[in-house]
């Protein structure tokens, strides 16, 4: 089996060979042509949205995707929910000596295919190799630039009582997929990661007109963490309806077994939006028309309970939606 | 730890262990604490050990009772019961 | 098979049961009723599903000492840490990790270099110990009967395999002696007990007969899904209205009158009853389980010559009163400020089944509520 060696990161012939044969040809036809050290880009707008994310997921590959998918979708989504149209990504790789070349290829294929599907270009990057034992296979960083969309004006301070809380699909599939892969659960029907781009969901919401107050993708910490940040310091809060939370059957089963609350589990391809009640049905309709939004649901409302996130339970009672101390499931993304 | 969710025994090994399954998730557990476990039994698992079997017929009967209760109340009240539950805090002390 | 879980969470049936509770509360009239649940799983389920909101105003449901981690003396953590300092590898349930000892928790000690490994099943220790035969492993054996049975099976298996590098530091306890202490305390005035789900699976529904027949308390064994708990509470109120306290088993899909004989036999072979200290309740006779004489060499306290002695409890910590049901978590001056799951002062705030942890996670108000009560 071919493996990454320290020579591949040394800057010499082995490095160049790796970059030309594995990286450049997957991302050809753009600024990477000729392998310059930096990309010179012309922005089609006056405002830019810029974001970066690093990915340390363990294991590198899991049902529904691999670290390459996460690396593209994660940054594309951060740019999108901040109101940007994603354009360009950088790709930084830190590889562990001994990493099988086949794994690297699958990850790079995932990066290329995800970038194509999101209509973004990988324009610059870097590759380093560290000695065996020093980075758990592979760490990836992507930074992304997008054009600021003038139509999207998101401010959580505009939340008003009666606004609806929407989610674009089932909660916690990504975190549960990684958990199962890591724990080596034998599964007939494992939860599959929901890793995917959300920018089309964001643009569909923007197209519904004024009234989208706020959007965020619930990654680490899950929907609970996002909502907690949204209501922090506000005079209003959020009340979720447990009966209406969309949950996939495999994720539910594993969560019950492990005693995990799916509100705390990371998604990697979902958007939460808070909208004025008049446009919520339209946003839902637009989301459900997209493949990545077909499980979208209206899951709650903004209420006059300052800075609190609560939930009406299945049993008809009420409880606080808490945010756990640390990361329940480490190395999820 | 499997939090006492009912799971089905799908395999029994001669060393007193077994494999249980729920919605496609399989776990290896110990069966030492059951008298005569059989494949197809539904068991309650705690700390990696099956601690009792669940009587599926009793479970079905009780679930049916609950469904009936819901229907009875809804009939009496002329529609689905819609209680506004006022929060009471812990209600203790 | 999630239907066996979902079937006991049907929202429409929950509403019907809540309606029934309202009717029973009204039928009780001026009478105020105090019920106690003594099972950590019940504590958590009640909080997670917001079930207290559904009780009539004249019915109070207090949490009792149903969390074995919560009733463990801090001296037990001190003893475990001592053993770690002598080179033992500690193996424990995750719940014990952040419980404060007199000075430090296991988690803090682990950050300082102590060997502490978390299992989801004590059976995992068999593999770990076999993989490192030169290393002494100590299992932190904490739990009620539901866990005592697996721990008994583990101890017997250690003996069967002749593993010489594993021992158990026991703080295992049994529930009925605690109920004995609770029923004779006039200050508590408990009218009825919501009896544990899975402790009862081991010990049997008949174990609660004395509390009904000799002490006149209503007793209902209930499962821990929301409908089970609501239904169990309905059954308790119906008994109190009729004035006929007895033991009723509403979890008969799992619990037998005589319990699980195989599990009971394992416990009887591996353990003997001893007097044991319960946080908040003092020493309760015959309420603890120590390793039986034939297995005494598997007792870590004997093997390492380090008996478990009483630890130092923070005087401001009122876990003891919470565990007895005298105060609710919010009644403790430390609750929320500064005692939180991030910075716990006592075990009730740490354990996944602790009353304070449940109240904090699911029931506290973050901003000052208009009621003026900090919850």
PDB file of N, CA, C and O in Angstrom, chain A residues 241-302:
ATOM      1  N   UNK A 241     -41.241  22.849  19.864  1.00  0.00           N
ATOM      2  CA  UNK A 241     -42.310  21.871  20.043  1.00  0.00           C
ATOM      3  C   UNK A 241     -41.721  20.493  19.762  1.00  0.00           C
ATOM      4  O   UNK A 241     -41.430  20.171  18.601  1.00  0.00           O
ATOM      5  N   UNK A 242     -41.537  19.695  20.808  1.00  0.00           N
ATOM      6  CA  UNK A 242     -40.834  18.422  20.656  1.00  0.00           C
ATOM      7  C   UNK A 242     -41.476  17.527  19.608  1.00  0.00           C
ATOM      8  O   UNK A 242     -40.789  16.819  18.872  1.00  0.00           O
ATOM      9  N   UNK A 243     -42.813  17.562  19.538  1.00  0.00           N
ATOM     10  CA  UNK A 243     -43.504  16.699  18.586  1.00  0.00           C
ATOM     11  C   UNK A 243     -43.133  17.012  17.150  1.00  0.00           C
ATOM     12  O   UNK A 243     -43.267  16.162  16.271  1.00  0.00           O
ATOM     13  N   UNK A 244     -42.679  18.237  16.898  1.00  0.00           N
ATOM     14  CA  UNK A 244     -42.432  18.637  15.506  1.00  0.00           C
ATOM     15  C   UNK A 244     -40.971  18.585  15.101  1.00  0.00           C
ATOM     16  O   UNK A 244     -40.630  18.914  13.971  1.00  0.00           O
ATOM     17  N   UNK A 245     -40.095  18.162  16.022  1.00  0.00           N
ATOM     18  CA  UNK A 245     -38.681  18.098  15.651  1.00  0.00           C
ATOM     19  C   UNK A 245     -38.473  16.975  14.647  1.00  0.00           C
ATOM     20  O   UNK A 245     -38.839  15.832  14.923  1.00  0.00           O
ATOM     21  N   UNK A 246     -37.884  17.253  13.496  1.00  0.00           N
ATOM     22  CA  UNK A 246     -37.624  16.159  12.561  1.00  0.00           C
ATOM     23  C   UNK A 246     -36.386  15.380  12.994  1.00  0.00           C
ATOM     24  O   UNK A 246     -35.331  15.968  13.239  1.00  0.00           O
ATOM     25  N   UNK A 247     -36.551  14.068  13.122  1.00  0.00           N
ATOM     26  CA  UNK A 247     -35.443  13.211  13.532  1.00  0.00           C
ATOM     27  C   UNK A 247     -35.447  11.974  12.639  1.00  0.00           C
ATOM     28  O   UNK A 247     -36.505  11.401  12.402  1.00  0.00           O
ATOM     29  N   UNK A 248     -34.268  11.558  12.149  1.00  0.00           N
ATOM     30  CA  UNK A 248     -34.239  10.342  11.343  1.00  0.00           C
ATOM     31  C   UNK A 248     -34.259   9.130  12.268  1.00  0.00           C
ATOM     32  O   UNK A 248     -33.728   9.182  13.380  1.00  0.00           O
ATOM     33  N   UNK A 249     -34.868   8.044  11.795  1.00  0.00           N
ATOM     34  CA  UNK A 249     -35.000   6.847  12.643  1.00  0.00           C
ATOM     35  C   UNK A 249     -33.656   6.304  13.106  1.00  0.00           C
ATOM     36  O   UNK A 249     -33.498   5.988  14.285  1.00  0.00           O
ATOM     37  N   UNK A 250     -32.644   6.179  12.231  1.00  0.00           N
ATOM     38  CA  UNK A 250     -31.368   5.635  12.716  1.00  0.00           C
ATOM     39  C   UNK A 250     -30.729   6.527  13.783  1.00  0.00           C
ATOM     40  O   UNK A 250     -30.238   6.021  14.794  1.00  0.00           O
ATOM     41  N   UNK A 251     -30.762   7.847  13.573  1.00  0.00           N
ATOM     42  CA  UNK A 251     -30.146   8.745  14.565  1.00  0.00           C
ATOM     43  C   UNK A 251     -30.884   8.648  15.891  1.00  0.00           C
ATOM     44  O   UNK A 251     -30.281   8.640  16.962  1.00  0.00           O
ATOM     45  N   UNK A 252     -32.201   8.558  15.835  1.00  0.00           N
ATOM     46  CA  UNK A 252     -33.018   8.432  17.049  1.00  0.00           C
ATOM     47  C   UNK A 252     -32.659   7.202  17.844  1.00  0.00           C
ATOM     48  O   UNK A 252     -32.505   7.246  19.056  1.00  0.00           O
ATOM     49  N   UNK A 253     -32.542   6.075  17.130  1.00  0.00           N
ATOM     50  CA  UNK A 253     -32.277   4.809  17.813  1.00  0.00           C
ATOM     51  C   UNK A 253     -30.934   4.874  18.529  1.00  0.00           C
ATOM     52  O   UNK A 253     -30.820   4.513  19.703  1.00  0.00           O
ATOM     53  N   UNK A 254     -29.901   5.348  17.835  1.00  0.00           N
ATOM     54  CA  UNK A 254     -28.579   5.411  18.464  1.00  0.00           C
ATOM     55  C   UNK A 254     -28.584   6.406  19.618  1.00  0.00           C
ATOM     56  O   UNK A 254     -27.993   6.159  20.673  1.00  0.00           O
ATOM     57  N   UNK A 255     -29.272   7.520  19.444  1.00  0.00           N
ATOM     58  CA  UNK A 255     -29.336   8.536  20.505  1.00  0.00           C
ATOM     59  C   UNK A 255     -30.020   7.980  21.748  1.00  0.00           C
ATOM     60  O   UNK A 255     -29.573   8.201  22.871  1.00  0.00           O
ATOM     61  N   UNK A 256     -31.113   7.220  21.563  1.00  0.00           N
ATOM     62  CA  UNK A 256     -31.788   6.598  22.708  1.00  0.00           C
ATOM     63  C   UNK A 256     -30.845   5.652  23.430  1.00  0.00           C
ATOM     64  O   UNK A 256     -30.780   5.627  24.651  1.00  0.00           O
ATOM     65  N   UNK A 257     -30.101   4.879  22.652  1.00  0.00           N
ATOM     66  CA  UNK A 257     -29.203   3.898  23.246  1.00  0.00           C
ATOM     67  C   UNK A 257     -28.092   4.553  24.044  1.00  0.00           C
ATOM     68  O   UNK A 257     -27.656   4.043  25.060  1.00  0.00           O
ATOM     69  N   UNK A 258     -27.603   5.670  23.553  1.00  0.00           N
ATOM     70  CA  UNK A 258     -26.474   6.320  24.213  1.00  0.00           C
ATOM     71  C   UNK A 258     -26.916   7.386  25.203  1.00  0.00           C
ATOM     72  O   UNK A 258     -26.089   7.989  25.863  1.00  0.00           O
ATOM     73  N   UNK A 259     -28.212   7.635  25.284  1.00  0.00           N
ATOM     74  CA  UNK A 259     -28.686   8.663  26.196  1.00  0.00           C
ATOM     75  C   UNK A 259     -28.279  10.055  25.752  1.00  0.00           C
ATOM     76  O   UNK A 259     -28.027  10.933  26.566  1.00  0.00           O
ATOM     77  N   UNK A 260     -28.214  10.269  24.444  1.00  0.00           N
ATOM     78  CA  UNK A 260     -27.786  11.550  23.885  1.00  0.00           C
ATOM     79  C   UNK A 260     -29.009  12.325  23.404  1.00  0.00           C
ATOM     80  O   UNK A 260     -29.925  11.745  22.848  1.00  0.00           O
ATOM     81  N   UNK A 261     -29.003  13.627  23.632  1.00  0.00           N
ATOM     82  CA  UNK A 261     -30.108  14.482  23.190  1.00  0.00           C
ATOM     83  C   UNK A 261     -29.731  15.026  21.809  1.00  0.00           C
ATOM     84  O   UNK A 261     -28.736  15.746  21.676  1.00  0.00           O
ATOM     85  N   UNK A 262     -30.529  14.713  20.800  1.00  0.00           N
ATOM     86  CA  UNK A 262     -30.177  15.134  19.442  1.00  0.00           C
ATOM     87  C   UNK A 262     -30.156  16.649  19.270  1.00  0.00           C
ATOM     88  O   UNK A 262     -29.592  17.149  18.299  1.00  0.00           O
ATOM     89  N   UNK A 263     -30.745  17.383  20.202  1.00  0.00           N
ATOM     90  CA  UNK A 263     -30.653  18.848  20.152  1.00  0.00           C
ATOM     91  C   UNK A 263     -29.215  19.311  20.375  1.00  0.00           C
ATOM     92  O   UNK A 263     -28.868  20.441  20.065  1.00  0.00           O
ATOM     93  N   UNK A 264     -28.389  18.435  20.951  1.00  0.00           N
ATOM     94  CA  UNK A 264     -27.004  18.792  21.243  1.00  0.00           C
ATOM     95  C   UNK A 264     -26.033  18.288  20.191  1.00  0.00           C
ATOM     96  O   UNK A 264     -24.835  18.481  20.333  1.00  0.00           O
ATOM     97  N   UNK A 265     -26.537  17.608  19.172  1.00  0.00           N
ATOM     98  CA  UNK A 265     -25.649  16.909  18.249  1.00  0.00           C
ATOM     99  C   UNK A 265     -25.471  17.692  16.958  1.00  0.00           C
ATOM    100  O   UNK A 265     -26.416  18.252  16.416  1.00  0.00           O
ATOM    101  N   UNK A 266     -24.231  17.687  16.464  1.00  0.00           N
ATOM    102  CA  UNK A 266     -23.879  18.487  15.288  1.00  0.00           C
ATOM    103  C   UNK A 266     -24.569  18.018  14.019  1.00  0.00           C
ATOM    104  O   UNK A 266     -24.712  16.832  13.765  1.00  0.00           O
ATOM    105  N   UNK A 267     -24.978  18.992  13.213  1.00  0.00           N
ATOM    106  CA  UNK A 267     -25.385  18.759  11.830  1.00  0.00           C
ATOM    107  C   UNK A 267     -24.304  19.390  10.962  1.00  0.00           C
ATOM    108  O   UNK A 267     -23.568  20.249  11.427  1.00  0.00           O
ATOM    109  N   UNK A 268     -24.197  18.996   9.722  1.00  0.00           N
ATOM    110  CA  UNK A 268     -23.222  19.628   8.831  1.00  0.00           C
ATOM    111  C   UNK A 268     -23.823  19.966   7.478  1.00  0.00           C
ATOM    112  O   UNK A 268     -23.119  20.075   6.497  1.00  0.00           O
ATOM    113  N   UNK A 269     -25.120  20.140   7.436  1.00  0.00           N
ATOM    114  CA  UNK A 269     -25.757  20.443   6.155  1.00  0.00           C
ATOM    115  C   UNK A 269     -27.162  20.952   6.380  1.00  0.00           C
ATOM    116  O   UNK A 269     -28.038  20.769   5.549  1.00  0.00           O
ATOM    117  N   UNK A 270     -27.373  21.571   7.546  1.00  0.00           N
ATOM    118  CA  UNK A 270     -28.717  22.061   7.877  1.00  0.00           C
ATOM    119  C   UNK A 270     -28.659  23.552   8.168  1.00  0.00           C
ATOM    120  O   UNK A 270     -27.637  24.064   8.613  1.00  0.00           O
ATOM    121  N   UNK A 271     -29.795  24.209   7.976  1.00  0.00           N
ATOM    122  CA  UNK A 271     -29.915  25.617   8.346  1.00  0.00           C
ATOM    123  C   UNK A 271     -31.087  25.792   9.282  1.00  0.00           C
ATOM    124  O   UNK A 271     -32.145  25.187   9.084  1.00  0.00           O
ATOM    125  N   UNK A 272     -30.900  26.613  10.304  1.00  0.00           N
ATOM    126  CA  UNK A 272     -31.992  27.043  11.160  1.00  0.00           C
ATOM    127  C   UNK A 272     -32.299  28.482  10.750  1.00  0.00           C
ATOM    128  O   UNK A 272     -31.378  29.272  10.552  1.00  0.00           O
ATOM    129  N   UNK A 273     -33.554  28.820  10.607  1.00  0.00           N
ATOM    130  CA  UNK A 273     -33.928  30.194  10.274  1.00  0.00           C
ATOM    131  C   UNK A 273     -35.038  30.656  11.193  1.00  0.00           C
ATOM    132  O   UNK A 273     -35.914  29.869  11.554  1.00  0.00           O
ATOM    133  N   UNK A 274     -34.992  31.917  11.582  1.00  0.00           N
ATOM    134  CA  UNK A 274     -36.107  32.528  12.305  1.00  0.00           C
ATOM    135  C   UNK A 274     -36.754  33.522  11.350  1.00  0.00           C
ATOM    136  O   UNK A 274     -36.063  34.398  10.809  1.00  0.00           O
ATOM    137  N   UNK A 275     -38.049  33.360  11.105  1.00  0.00           N
ATOM    138  CA  UNK A 275     -38.743  34.209  10.113  1.00  0.00           C
ATOM    139  C   UNK A 275     -40.016  34.801  10.676  1.00  0.00           C
ATOM    140  O   UNK A 275     -40.643  34.193  11.541  1.00  0.00           O
ATOM    141  N   UNK A 276     -40.409  35.906  10.108  1.00  0.00           N
ATOM    142  CA  UNK A 276     -41.730  36.464  10.410  1.00  0.00           C
ATOM    143  C   UNK A 276     -42.781  35.436  10.027  1.00  0.00           C
ATOM    144  O   UNK A 276     -42.613  34.706   9.034  1.00  0.00           O
ATOM    145  N   UNK A 277     -43.876  35.347  10.795  1.00  0.00           N
ATOM    146  CA  UNK A 277     -44.872  34.302  10.538  1.00  0.00           C
ATOM    147  C   UNK A 277     -45.472  34.368   9.130  1.00  0.00           C
ATOM    148  O   UNK A 277     -45.840  33.325   8.578  1.00  0.00           O
ATOM    149  N   UNK A 278     -45.554  35.567   8.536  1.00  0.00           N
ATOM    150  CA  UNK A 278     -46.165  35.671   7.205  1.00  0.00           C
ATOM    151  C   UNK A 278     -45.358  34.971   6.126  1.00  0.00           C
ATOM    152  O   UNK A 278     -45.907  34.486   5.144  1.00  0.00           O
ATOM    153  N   UNK A 279     -44.029  34.959   6.265  1.00  0.00           N
ATOM    154  CA  UNK A 279     -43.247  34.355   5.186  1.00  0.00           C
ATOM    155  C   UNK A 279     -42.775  32.937   5.507  1.00  0.00           C
ATOM    156  O   UNK A 279     -42.248  32.239   4.634  1.00  0.00           O
ATOM    157  N   UNK A 280     -42.994  32.477   6.765  1.00  0.00           N
ATOM    158  CA  UNK A 280     -42.503  31.143   7.134  1.00  0.00           C
ATOM    159  C   UNK A 280     -43.025  30.042   6.203  1.00  0.00           C
ATOM    160  O   UNK A 280     -42.242  29.189   5.766  1.00  0.00           O
ATOM    161  N   UNK A 281     -44.322  30.020   5.877  1.00  0.00           N
ATOM    162  CA  UNK A 281     -44.804  28.939   4.998  1.00  0.00           C
ATOM    163  C   UNK A 281     -44.103  28.962   3.635  1.00  0.00           C
ATOM    164  O   UNK A 281     -43.807  27.909   3.064  1.00  0.00           O
ATOM    165  N   UNK A 282     -43.821  30.161   3.138  1.00  0.00           N
ATOM    166  CA  UNK A 282     -43.161  30.275   1.834  1.00  0.00           C
ATOM    167  C   UNK A 282     -41.723  29.750   1.894  1.00  0.00           C
ATOM    168  O   UNK A 282     -41.264  29.062   0.972  1.00  0.00           O
ATOM    169  N   UNK A 283     -41.037  30.069   2.979  1.00  0.00           N
ATOM    170  CA  UNK A 283     -39.664  29.593   3.118  1.00  0.00           C
ATOM    171  C   UNK A 283     -39.654  28.067   3.203  1.00  0.00           C
ATOM    172  O   UNK A 283     -38.864  27.388   2.538  1.00  0.00           O
ATOM    173  N   UNK A 284     -40.564  27.515   4.015  1.00  0.00           N
ATOM    174  CA  UNK A 284     -40.656  26.064   4.148  1.00  0.00           C
ATOM    175  C   UNK A 284     -40.909  25.412   2.795  1.00  0.00           C
ATOM    176  O   UNK A 284     -40.302  24.407   2.448  1.00  0.00           O
ATOM    177  N   UNK A 285     -41.821  25.984   2.057  1.00  0.00           N
ATOM    178  CA  UNK A 285     -42.182  25.445   0.748  1.00  0.00           C
ATOM    179  C   UNK A 285     -40.966  25.448  -0.182  1.00  0.00           C
ATOM    180  O   UNK A 285     -40.682  24.454  -0.863  1.00  0.00           O
ATOM    181  N   UNK A 286     -40.241  26.561  -0.178  1.00  0.00           N
ATOM    182  CA  UNK A 286     -39.050  26.668  -1.026  1.00  0.00           C
ATOM    183  C   UNK A 286     -37.994  25.661  -0.587  1.00  0.00           C
ATOM    184  O   UNK A 286     -37.326  25.026  -1.422  1.00  0.00           O
ATOM    185  N   UNK A 287     -37.811  25.500   0.712  1.00  0.00           N
ATOM    186  CA  UNK A 287     -36.821  24.536   1.203  1.00  0.00           C
ATOM    187  C   UNK A 287     -37.199  23.113   0.791  1.00  0.00           C
ATOM    188  O   UNK A 287     -36.343  22.343   0.331  1.00  0.00           O
ATOM    189  N   UNK A 288     -38.475  22.777   0.989  1.00  0.00           N
ATOM    190  CA  UNK A 288     -38.887  21.390   0.715  1.00  0.00           C
ATOM    191  C   UNK A 288     -38.768  21.050  -0.757  1.00  0.00           C
ATOM    192  O   UNK A 288     -38.691  19.883  -1.126  1.00  0.00           O
ATOM    193  N   UNK A 289     -38.714  22.077  -1.609  1.00  0.00           N
ATOM    194  CA  UNK A 289     -38.553  21.821  -3.046  1.00  0.00           C
ATOM    195  C   UNK A 289     -37.115  21.452  -3.392  1.00  0.00           C
ATOM    196  O   UNK A 289     -36.849  20.934  -4.475  1.00  0.00           O
ATOM    197  N   UNK A 290     -36.171  21.721  -2.490  1.00  0.00           N
ATOM    198  CA  UNK A 290     -34.770  21.372  -2.732  1.00  0.00           C
ATOM    199  C   UNK A 290     -34.475  20.008  -2.120  1.00  0.00           C
ATOM    200  O   UNK A 290     -34.970  19.698  -1.045  1.00  0.00           O
ATOM    201  N   UNK A 291     -33.627  19.199  -2.766  1.00  0.00           N
ATOM    202  CA  UNK A 291     -33.336  17.880  -2.172  1.00  0.00           C
ATOM    203  C   UNK A 291     -32.745  17.996  -0.774  1.00  0.00           C
ATOM    204  O   UNK A 291     -33.062  17.197   0.096  1.00  0.00           O
ATOM    205  N   UNK A 292     -31.906  19.013  -0.553  1.00  0.00           N
ATOM    206  CA  UNK A 292     -31.298  19.132   0.765  1.00  0.00           C
ATOM    207  C   UNK A 292     -32.261  19.673   1.818  1.00  0.00           C
ATOM    208  O   UNK A 292     -31.918  19.749   2.989  1.00  0.00           O
ATOM    209  N   UNK A 293     -33.484  20.032   1.404  1.00  0.00           N
ATOM    210  CA  UNK A 293     -34.429  20.596   2.367  1.00  0.00           C
ATOM    211  C   UNK A 293     -35.726  19.823   2.477  1.00  0.00           C
ATOM    212  O   UNK A 293     -36.703  20.318   3.048  1.00  0.00           O
ATOM    213  N   UNK A 294     -35.760  18.606   1.935  1.00  0.00           N
ATOM    214  CA  UNK A 294     -37.072  17.952   1.856  1.00  0.00           C
ATOM    215  C   UNK A 294     -37.619  17.552   3.218  1.00  0.00           C
ATOM    216  O   UNK A 294     -38.798  17.304   3.362  1.00  0.00           O
ATOM    217  N   UNK A 295     -36.757  17.533   4.243  1.00  0.00           N
ATOM    218  CA  UNK A 295     -37.256  17.191   5.586  1.00  0.00           C
ATOM    219  C   UNK A 295     -37.493  18.429   6.437  1.00  0.00           C
ATOM    220  O   UNK A 295     -37.597  18.335   7.664  1.00  0.00           O
ATOM    221  N   UNK A 296     -37.588  19.595   5.805  1.00  0.00           N
ATOM    222  CA  UNK A 296     -37.697  20.853   6.559  1.00  0.00           C
ATOM    223  C   UNK A 296     -38.978  20.901   7.376  1.00  0.00           C
ATOM    224  O   UNK A 296     -40.010  20.345   6.981  1.00  0.00           O
ATOM    225  N   UNK A 297     -38.921  21.605   8.501  1.00  0.00           N
ATOM    226  CA  UNK A 297     -40.089  21.675   9.379  1.00  0.00           C
ATOM    227  C   UNK A 297     -40.102  22.977  10.175  1.00  0.00           C
ATOM    228  O   UNK A 297     -39.058  23.570  10.434  1.00  0.00           O
ATOM    229  N   UNK A 298     -41.300  23.362  10.545  1.00  0.00           N
ATOM    230  CA  UNK A 298     -41.519  24.484  11.466  1.00  0.00           C
ATOM    231  C   UNK A 298     -41.520  23.878  12.867  1.00  0.00           C
ATOM    232  O   UNK A 298     -42.368  23.050  13.182  1.00  0.00           O
ATOM    233  N   UNK A 299     -40.560  24.249  13.680  1.00  0.00           N
ATOM    234  CA  UNK A 299     -40.380  23.539  14.941  1.00  0.00           C
ATOM    235  C   UNK A 299     -40.620  24.373  16.184  1.00  0.00           C
ATOM    236  O   UNK A 299     -40.476  23.878  17.301  1.00  0.00           O
ATOM    237  N   UNK A 300     -40.977  25.642  16.021  1.00  0.00           N
ATOM    238  CA  UNK A 300     -41.212  26.407  17.237  1.00  0.00           C
ATOM    239  C   UNK A 300     -41.431  27.876  16.946  1.00  0.00           C
ATOM    240  O   UNK A 300     -41.563  28.299  15.790  1.00  0.00           O
ATOM    241  N   UNK A 301     -41.455  28.654  18.008  1.00  0.00           N
ATOM    242  CA  UNK A 301     -41.745  30.071  17.840  1.00  0.00           C
ATOM    243  C   UNK A 301     -40.967  30.918  18.837  1.00  0.00           C
ATOM    244  O   UNK A 301     -40.439  30.414  19.835  1.00  0.00           O
ATOM    245  N   UNK A 302     -40.945  32.201  18.532  1.00  0.00           N
ATOM    246  CA  UNK A 302     -40.317  33.160  19.437  1.00  0.00           C
ATOM    247  C   UNK A 302     -41.376  33.599  20.441  1.00  0.00           C
ATOM    248  O   UNK A 302     -42.501  33.932  20.062  1.00  0.00           O
TER     249      UNK A 302
END
